[in-house]
């Protein structure tokens, strides 16, 4: 019944034709540092090999939701309610609209959009839900906003019997790392359907081929390192150092010169923590949560990040630059741009004069697998405590999540690769990226805390020192250890109390 997507195995055979048609394509807008923990952070089976193994969503064949209307709370109408303008402008939206309509028809239900501004959900939606009023049946906030709702006991346990009859979290369209990150004392509060997909929002490295060639590195060397799981921070830093250049010869390195990497500092800090195997908040065997930045290995990882962001003089913070980091990269001012893979559809990158390639975020020291964060503005999912149609919501979301994975992810990968990358070897990163997505508990706790939140505590201490030359890493961690654990304990106690 669902529209079939073009199989990924055909991508390499059709890339030449797709690139020839490039100019005529529609435009698309818009994770304990032990080895045990590392292996848990990534899935063992390549997702692109699983699409053909599942031909249904596992729901009863005769399931009929009786025409129920489910209210969807979100800030982004395009996630499940793409309008005609979006469909007209974007092939990805056109295909999204098709699989959504197929699900609605097959299970006989409709959806109603309930809008809350994305950066106002905790300010307005949280008190609305605390009033006990029925606002909606499921909510799609960005990950960093979900913690306060969990803390306020406004999120239902997705593993309870009412949901478990339809929600099957053993299926590959549910990200295990998010389920783990949002599980508190055995109850799971959030999941990540691919409505906003980690295939789109996971961080990767774009590289400028012209600069790479100038510093004497063949692009195939970089691709080979990646595919042989030897693409690591040491090599990354080496290449970055070679790329730094005083373009105007004044002996001062600033925005007028060329750098090794450009990115947004707070986001790249978090992504590098994940790629380095550092889990900032650790889940314990007894279900409690612990501050996890005070181990010797954590300090070592943070010190290494301090080298990348400050001591090595390879990183340029273009977040506040008038050009912006994408424009800075596309004008030949840095070898690497570290950002979410969806950037490949950015018009500025698309029109870049130099050729670019894509590789995954490099592995940190002593890490044996790639890991990268999905952007903290990736959409997550929870069911409000005042949900009116619990069983119907579980069934509908199971069906939508399957379709978003089976068809939506393949559409995303196909369009990212065929229409926007410039060489066939970038396919490896684009089609593998969400196999290495890692969601972390600290993403959910971003806004948690009274007066001092988890994020403000981290930004004002550890992040500040990691971003400063010869930063006091150990001292900054020690300065927030007690307060950090207090915030974590308050969160845990309120959720479980």
Coordinates of C-alpha atoms in Angstrom, one line a residue, residues 41-485:
X41 CA 26.1 3.2 22.0
X42 CA 25.8 1.9 18.5
X43 CA 23.6 -0.8 16.9
X44 CA 25.2 -3.9 15.5
X45 CA 23.3 -4.2 12.2
X46 CA 23.6 -1.6 9.5
X47 CA 20.1 0.0 9.1
X48 CA 20.3 0.2 5.3
X49 CA 20.5 -3.6 5.3
X50 CA 17.3 -3.9 7.4
X51 CA 14.8 -2.0 5.2
X52 CA 14.0 -5.0 3.1
X53 CA 13.7 -7.3 6.1
X54 CA 10.5 -5.6 7.3
X55 CA 7.5 -5.4 5.1
X56 CA 4.9 -4.4 7.7
X57 CA 4.7 -2.5 11.0
X58 CA 3.7 -5.5 13.1
X59 CA 0.2 -4.2 13.9
X60 CA -2.9 -6.4 13.6
X61 CA -4.0 -6.6 10.0
X62 CA -7.6 -5.8 10.8
X63 CA -6.9 -2.9 13.1
X64 CA -9.3 0.0 12.6
X65 CA -9.0 3.1 14.8
X66 CA -12.6 4.1 14.0
X67 CA -12.0 7.5 12.6
X68 CA -10.5 8.9 15.8
X69 CA -8.8 12.3 15.6
X70 CA -5.5 12.4 17.4
X71 CA -4.2 15.8 18.5
X72 CA -0.5 16.3 17.8
X73 CA 1.4 19.0 19.8
X74 CA 4.3 20.4 17.9
X75 CA 6.0 23.5 16.7
X76 CA 6.7 22.2 13.2
X77 CA 3.7 21.6 11.2
X78 CA 5.7 20.1 8.3
X79 CA 6.6 17.0 10.4
X80 CA 3.2 15.4 10.0
X81 CA 1.1 18.1 8.3
X82 CA 3.1 19.2 5.2
X83 CA 1.2 21.9 3.4
X84 CA 0.7 22.3 -0.4
X85 CA 3.5 24.9 -0.7
X86 CA 6.0 22.7 1.1
X87 CA 5.0 19.7 -1.1
X88 CA 5.3 21.8 -4.2
X89 CA 8.8 23.0 -3.3
X90 CA 10.3 19.8 -1.9
X91 CA 10.4 16.2 -3.3
X92 CA 11.1 15.1 0.3
X93 CA 7.9 16.7 1.5
X94 CA 6.0 15.3 -1.4
X95 CA 7.0 11.8 -0.5
X96 CA 6.5 12.4 3.3
X97 CA 2.9 13.5 2.5
X98 CA 2.3 10.3 0.6
X99 CA 3.3 7.9 3.4
X100 CA 1.5 9.9 6.0
X101 CA -1.7 9.7 4.0
X102 CA -1.3 6.0 3.4
X103 CA -1.0 5.4 7.2
X104 CA -4.1 7.5 7.9
X105 CA -6.1 5.7 5.3
X106 CA -5.0 2.2 6.3
X107 CA -5.8 2.6 10.0
X108 CA -8.7 5.0 9.7
X109 CA -7.7 7.9 11.8
X110 CA -7.0 11.6 11.4
X111 CA -4.7 14.1 13.1
X112 CA -5.1 17.6 14.2
X113 CA -2.2 20.0 14.6
X114 CA -1.8 21.9 17.9
X115 CA 0.8 24.5 17.6
X116 CA 3.2 25.7 20.4
X117 CA 6.3 27.7 19.6
X118 CA 9.4 25.5 19.8
X119 CA 11.3 27.7 22.2
X120 CA 8.2 28.4 24.3
X121 CA 7.0 24.9 25.1
X122 CA 8.3 24.8 28.7
X123 CA 6.9 28.3 29.2
X124 CA 3.4 27.7 27.9
X125 CA 2.7 24.0 27.2
X126 CA 4.1 22.8 30.6
X127 CA 1.6 24.9 32.7
X128 CA -1.2 24.0 30.3
X129 CA -0.6 20.3 30.9
X130 CA -0.2 20.9 34.6
X131 CA -3.7 22.3 34.6
X132 CA -4.9 18.8 33.8
X133 CA -6.6 19.9 30.5
X134 CA -6.6 17.7 27.5
X135 CA -4.2 19.4 25.1
X136 CA -3.2 16.6 22.8
X137 CA -2.5 12.9 22.5
X138 CA 1.2 13.1 21.7
X139 CA 3.8 15.8 21.8
X140 CA 6.8 16.4 19.5
X141 CA 9.2 18.8 21.3
X142 CA 12.9 19.1 20.4
X143 CA 15.0 16.8 22.6
X144 CA 16.5 19.6 24.8
X145 CA 13.0 20.6 25.9
X146 CA 11.8 17.2 27.0
X147 CA 13.4 17.0 30.5
X148 CA 11.1 19.4 32.3
X149 CA 8.0 17.5 31.1
X150 CA 9.5 14.2 32.4
X151 CA 10.5 15.9 35.7
X152 CA 7.0 17.3 36.2
X153 CA 5.5 13.8 35.7
X154 CA 3.7 14.9 32.5
X155 CA 5.0 12.1 30.4
X156 CA 3.4 8.6 30.4
X157 CA 5.6 5.4 30.6
X158 CA 5.8 4.2 27.0
X159 CA 6.5 0.7 28.2
X160 CA 3.2 0.4 30.2
X161 CA 0.6 -2.1 29.1
X162 CA -1.6 0.4 27.3
X163 CA 1.2 1.3 24.9
X164 CA 3.1 -2.0 24.8
X165 CA 0.2 -3.8 23.0
X166 CA 1.1 -1.7 20.0
X167 CA 4.5 0.0 20.5
X168 CA 7.2 -2.6 19.7
X169 CA 10.5 -1.0 20.7
X170 CA 12.5 -4.1 19.6
X171 CA 11.9 -3.1 16.0
X172 CA 14.8 -1.3 14.2
X173 CA 12.8 1.9 13.5
X174 CA 13.1 2.8 17.2
X175 CA 16.5 4.2 18.3
X176 CA 17.8 2.2 21.2
X177 CA 20.1 4.9 22.5
X178 CA 17.1 7.4 23.0
X179 CA 15.1 4.7 24.7
X180 CA 18.0 4.1 27.1
X181 CA 18.7 7.8 27.6
X182 CA 15.0 8.5 28.6
X183 CA 14.6 5.4 30.8
X184 CA 14.4 6.4 34.5
X185 CA 14.0 3.7 37.1
X186 CA 12.6 1.3 34.5
X187 CA 10.1 3.7 32.9
X188 CA 10.7 5.0 29.4
X189 CA 9.4 8.4 28.6
X190 CA 10.7 9.4 25.1
X191 CA 11.4 7.9 21.8
X192 CA 12.5 9.2 18.4
X193 CA 10.3 8.3 15.4
X194 CA 12.0 9.4 12.2
X195 CA 9.6 12.3 11.6
X196 CA 12.7 14.5 12.0
X197 CA 15.2 11.8 11.3
X198 CA 18.6 11.2 12.8
X199 CA 19.5 10.3 9.2
X200 CA 19.2 14.1 8.7
X201 CA 20.3 15.6 12.0
X202 CA 23.4 13.5 13.0
X203 CA 26.7 15.4 12.9
X204 CA 29.2 14.7 10.1
X205 CA 32.3 16.4 8.6
X206 CA 32.1 18.2 5.3
X207 CA 35.6 18.7 3.8
X208 CA 36.9 21.0 1.0
X209 CA 38.6 18.9 -1.6
X210 CA 40.6 21.8 -3.0
X211 CA 42.2 22.5 0.4
X212 CA 42.7 18.8 1.0
X213 CA 44.6 18.5 -2.3
X214 CA 46.6 21.6 -1.5
X215 CA 47.9 20.1 1.7
X216 CA 48.9 17.0 -0.1
X217 CA 46.1 14.6 0.9
X218 CA 44.2 12.6 -1.7
X219 CA 40.5 12.5 -1.0
X220 CA 40.5 8.7 -1.3
X221 CA 43.0 8.5 1.5
X222 CA 40.4 10.2 3.8
X223 CA 37.6 7.9 2.5
X224 CA 39.7 4.8 3.0
X225 CA 40.6 5.8 6.5
X226 CA 36.9 6.2 7.3
X227 CA 35.8 2.9 5.7
X228 CA 38.6 1.0 7.5
X229 CA 37.6 2.6 10.8
X230 CA 40.9 4.5 11.1
X231 CA 39.4 8.0 10.8
X232 CA 40.3 9.3 14.2
X233 CA 41.0 12.6 16.1
X234 CA 44.8 12.3 15.6
X235 CA 44.4 12.3 11.8
X236 CA 41.7 14.9 11.9
X237 CA 43.9 17.2 13.9
X238 CA 46.9 16.6 11.7
X239 CA 44.9 17.5 8.6
X240 CA 43.5 20.6 10.3
X241 CA 47.0 21.9 11.3
X242 CA 48.2 21.5 7.7
X243 CA 45.2 23.5 6.4
X244 CA 45.6 26.5 8.7
X245 CA 47.1 29.4 6.7
X246 CA 47.8 33.1 7.3
X247 CA 46.2 34.3 4.1
X248 CA 47.1 38.0 4.4
X249 CA 50.6 37.3 5.9
X250 CA 50.1 39.7 8.9
X251 CA 51.1 37.0 11.4
X252 CA 47.7 37.3 13.2
X253 CA 45.2 34.5 12.8
X254 CA 41.6 35.8 12.6
X255 CA 38.5 35.6 10.4
X256 CA 40.5 36.8 7.4
X257 CA 42.6 33.7 7.4
X258 CA 42.0 30.0 6.8
X259 CA 41.3 27.4 9.5
X260 CA 41.2 23.7 9.9
X261 CA 37.6 23.5 11.1
X262 CA 34.6 25.7 11.5
X263 CA 31.5 25.0 13.6
X264 CA 29.3 26.1 16.4
X265 CA 31.4 25.7 19.6
X266 CA 28.7 24.5 22.1
X267 CA 27.4 22.0 19.6
X268 CA 30.7 20.7 18.5
X269 CA 31.8 20.3 22.1
X270 CA 28.8 18.0 22.8
X271 CA 29.4 16.1 19.6
X272 CA 33.1 15.6 20.4
X273 CA 32.2 14.4 23.9
X274 CA 30.0 11.7 22.3
X275 CA 32.6 10.8 19.6
X276 CA 35.2 10.5 22.4
X277 CA 33.0 8.0 24.3
X278 CA 32.3 10.5 27.1
X279 CA 28.8 10.1 28.6
X280 CA 28.2 13.2 30.7
X281 CA 25.4 11.7 32.8
X282 CA 25.6 7.9 33.4
X283 CA 22.8 5.6 34.1
X284 CA 23.6 3.2 37.0
X285 CA 22.6 -0.5 37.3
X286 CA 20.1 0.5 40.1
X287 CA 18.3 2.9 37.8
X288 CA 19.8 6.1 39.3
X289 CA 21.8 8.7 37.4
X290 CA 25.3 10.0 38.1
X291 CA 27.5 12.9 37.2
X292 CA 30.1 11.2 35.0
X293 CA 32.7 13.9 34.1
X294 CA 34.9 13.4 37.1
X295 CA 36.7 10.2 35.9
X296 CA 40.3 10.2 34.8
X297 CA 39.3 9.1 31.3
X298 CA 36.7 11.9 31.1
X299 CA 39.3 14.5 32.0
X300 CA 41.6 13.1 29.4
X301 CA 38.9 13.3 26.7
X302 CA 37.9 16.8 27.7
X303 CA 41.6 17.8 27.6
X304 CA 41.9 16.5 24.1
X305 CA 38.8 18.5 23.1
X306 CA 40.5 21.5 24.6
X307 CA 43.3 20.9 22.2
X308 CA 40.9 20.8 19.2
X309 CA 38.9 23.8 20.2
X310 CA 41.6 26.1 21.5
X311 CA 45.2 24.9 22.0
X312 CA 45.9 23.7 18.5
X313 CA 44.8 26.9 16.8
X314 CA 42.8 25.0 14.2
X315 CA 39.2 25.9 15.2
X316 CA 37.3 29.0 14.1
X317 CA 34.1 29.9 15.9
X318 CA 31.9 31.3 13.1
X319 CA 28.7 31.1 15.2
X320 CA 28.8 34.8 15.8
X321 CA 30.5 35.7 12.5
X322 CA 28.3 37.6 10.1
X323 CA 29.1 35.1 7.3
X324 CA 27.9 32.1 9.4
X325 CA 29.7 28.8 9.6
X326 CA 28.3 27.3 6.4
X327 CA 29.1 30.4 4.3
X328 CA 32.6 30.6 5.9
X329 CA 33.2 27.0 4.9
X330 CA 31.9 27.4 1.3
X331 CA 34.1 30.4 0.7
X332 CA 37.2 28.3 1.2
X333 CA 38.1 29.5 4.7
X334 CA 38.3 26.1 6.4
X335 CA 39.1 22.5 5.5
X336 CA 36.3 21.0 7.6
X337 CA 32.8 22.0 8.5
X338 CA 31.3 19.9 11.3
X339 CA 27.5 20.1 11.2
X340 CA 24.4 18.0 10.8
X341 CA 24.2 16.0 7.6
X342 CA 21.0 17.8 6.5
X343 CA 23.3 20.7 5.7
X344 CA 24.0 18.9 2.4
X345 CA 20.7 20.3 1.1
X346 CA 21.7 23.9 2.1
X347 CA 21.6 26.2 -0.9
X348 CA 24.8 27.8 0.1
X349 CA 26.6 24.5 0.2
X350 CA 24.9 23.4 -3.0
X351 CA 26.3 26.4 -4.8
X352 CA 29.8 26.1 -3.4
X353 CA 32.5 26.6 -6.1
X354 CA 35.0 24.1 -4.7
X355 CA 34.1 20.5 -4.5
X356 CA 33.2 19.1 -1.1
X357 CA 33.0 15.6 0.3
X358 CA 31.4 14.1 3.5
X359 CA 32.9 11.8 6.1
X360 CA 31.6 10.8 9.6
X361 CA 32.7 12.5 12.8
X362 CA 36.1 11.0 13.6
X363 CA 36.6 8.6 16.5
X364 CA 38.1 9.8 19.7
X365 CA 41.2 8.2 21.3
X366 CA 40.8 4.5 22.1
X367 CA 37.4 4.4 20.5
X368 CA 36.7 1.6 18.1
X369 CA 33.5 2.7 16.5
X370 CA 32.1 6.0 15.1
X371 CA 29.6 7.8 17.4
X372 CA 28.0 11.2 16.8
X373 CA 25.1 13.1 18.3
X374 CA 21.9 13.9 16.6
X375 CA 21.4 17.7 16.8
X376 CA 19.8 18.6 20.1
X377 CA 16.9 20.2 18.1
X378 CA 16.0 16.8 16.7
X379 CA 12.4 16.0 17.4
X380 CA 11.6 13.6 20.2
X381 CA 8.2 12.1 21.2
X382 CA 6.2 11.8 24.4
X383 CA 2.6 11.1 25.4
X384 CA 1.2 13.7 27.8
X385 CA -0.4 12.4 31.0
X386 CA -3.7 13.9 29.9
X387 CA -3.8 12.0 26.6
X388 CA -7.3 11.0 25.7
X389 CA -6.7 8.1 23.3
X390 CA -3.8 6.1 24.6
X391 CA -4.2 2.8 22.8
X392 CA -5.1 4.6 19.5
X393 CA -2.0 6.8 19.9
X394 CA 0.3 3.8 20.4
X395 CA -1.1 2.1 17.3
X396 CA -0.9 5.3 15.2
X397 CA 2.6 6.1 16.2
X398 CA 3.8 2.6 15.6
X399 CA 2.4 2.8 12.1
X400 CA 3.8 6.3 11.4
X401 CA 7.2 5.4 12.9
X402 CA 7.5 2.3 10.7
X403 CA 6.5 4.3 7.6
X404 CA 8.9 7.2 8.5
X405 CA 11.7 4.6 8.8
X406 CA 10.8 2.3 5.9
X407 CA 10.1 5.0 3.4
X408 CA 11.0 8.4 4.9
X409 CA 14.6 7.5 5.9
X410 CA 15.2 5.9 2.5
X411 CA 13.8 9.0 0.8
X412 CA 16.1 11.2 2.9
X413 CA 19.2 9.1 2.1
X414 CA 18.3 8.9 -1.5
X415 CA 17.8 12.6 -1.9
X416 CA 20.8 13.5 0.2
X417 CA 23.1 11.3 -1.8
X418 CA 21.7 11.4 -5.3
X419 CA 20.8 15.1 -5.5
X420 CA 23.2 16.9 -3.3
X421 CA 26.5 15.1 -2.7
X422 CA 29.2 15.5 -5.4
X423 CA 30.9 12.1 -5.4
X424 CA 29.9 8.5 -4.9
X425 CA 32.3 7.9 -2.0
X426 CA 30.3 10.4 0.2
X427 CA 27.6 7.8 0.0
X428 CA 29.3 5.8 2.8
X429 CA 28.9 8.5 5.3
X430 CA 25.4 9.6 4.2
X431 CA 23.9 6.1 4.2
X432 CA 25.7 5.0 7.4
X433 CA 25.4 8.1 9.5
X434 CA 22.3 7.2 11.5
X435 CA 23.8 3.8 12.4
X436 CA 26.2 5.8 14.6
X437 CA 23.7 8.3 16.1
X438 CA 23.9 8.4 19.9
X439 CA 21.3 10.2 22.1
X440 CA 22.4 11.1 25.7
X441 CA 20.5 11.7 28.9
X442 CA 22.1 15.1 29.2
X443 CA 20.3 16.2 26.0
X444 CA 17.0 15.6 27.8
X445 CA 18.2 17.5 30.9
X446 CA 19.4 20.6 29.0
X447 CA 16.8 22.9 30.7
X448 CA 16.4 21.0 33.9
X449 CA 17.2 22.8 37.1
X450 CA 15.9 25.7 39.2
X451 CA 17.9 29.0 38.8
X452 CA 20.9 27.1 37.6
X453 CA 20.1 24.6 34.8
X454 CA 22.2 21.7 33.7
X455 CA 23.2 23.5 30.5
X456 CA 24.0 26.8 32.1
X457 CA 26.1 25.0 34.7
X458 CA 28.1 23.2 32.0
X459 CA 28.4 26.2 29.8
X460 CA 29.6 28.5 32.5
X461 CA 32.4 26.1 33.7
X462 CA 33.5 23.1 31.7
X463 CA 32.6 24.4 28.3
X464 CA 34.2 27.8 29.0
X465 CA 37.5 26.1 30.0
X466 CA 37.4 23.6 27.1
X467 CA 37.0 26.5 24.8
X468 CA 39.9 28.5 26.3
X469 CA 43.6 28.1 25.7
X470 CA 45.2 25.8 28.4
X471 CA 41.8 25.7 30.1
X472 CA 41.6 24.4 33.6
X473 CA 39.7 21.2 32.8
X474 CA 40.1 19.4 36.1
X475 CA 39.2 22.5 38.1
X476 CA 36.1 23.3 36.1
X477 CA 34.8 19.7 36.5
X478 CA 35.5 19.8 40.2
X479 CA 33.7 23.2 40.5
X480 CA 30.4 21.8 39.2
X481 CA 30.5 18.2 40.4
X482 CA 28.4 18.8 43.5
X483 CA 25.9 21.1 41.9
X484 CA 25.7 18.9 38.8
X485 CA 24.8 15.9 41.0

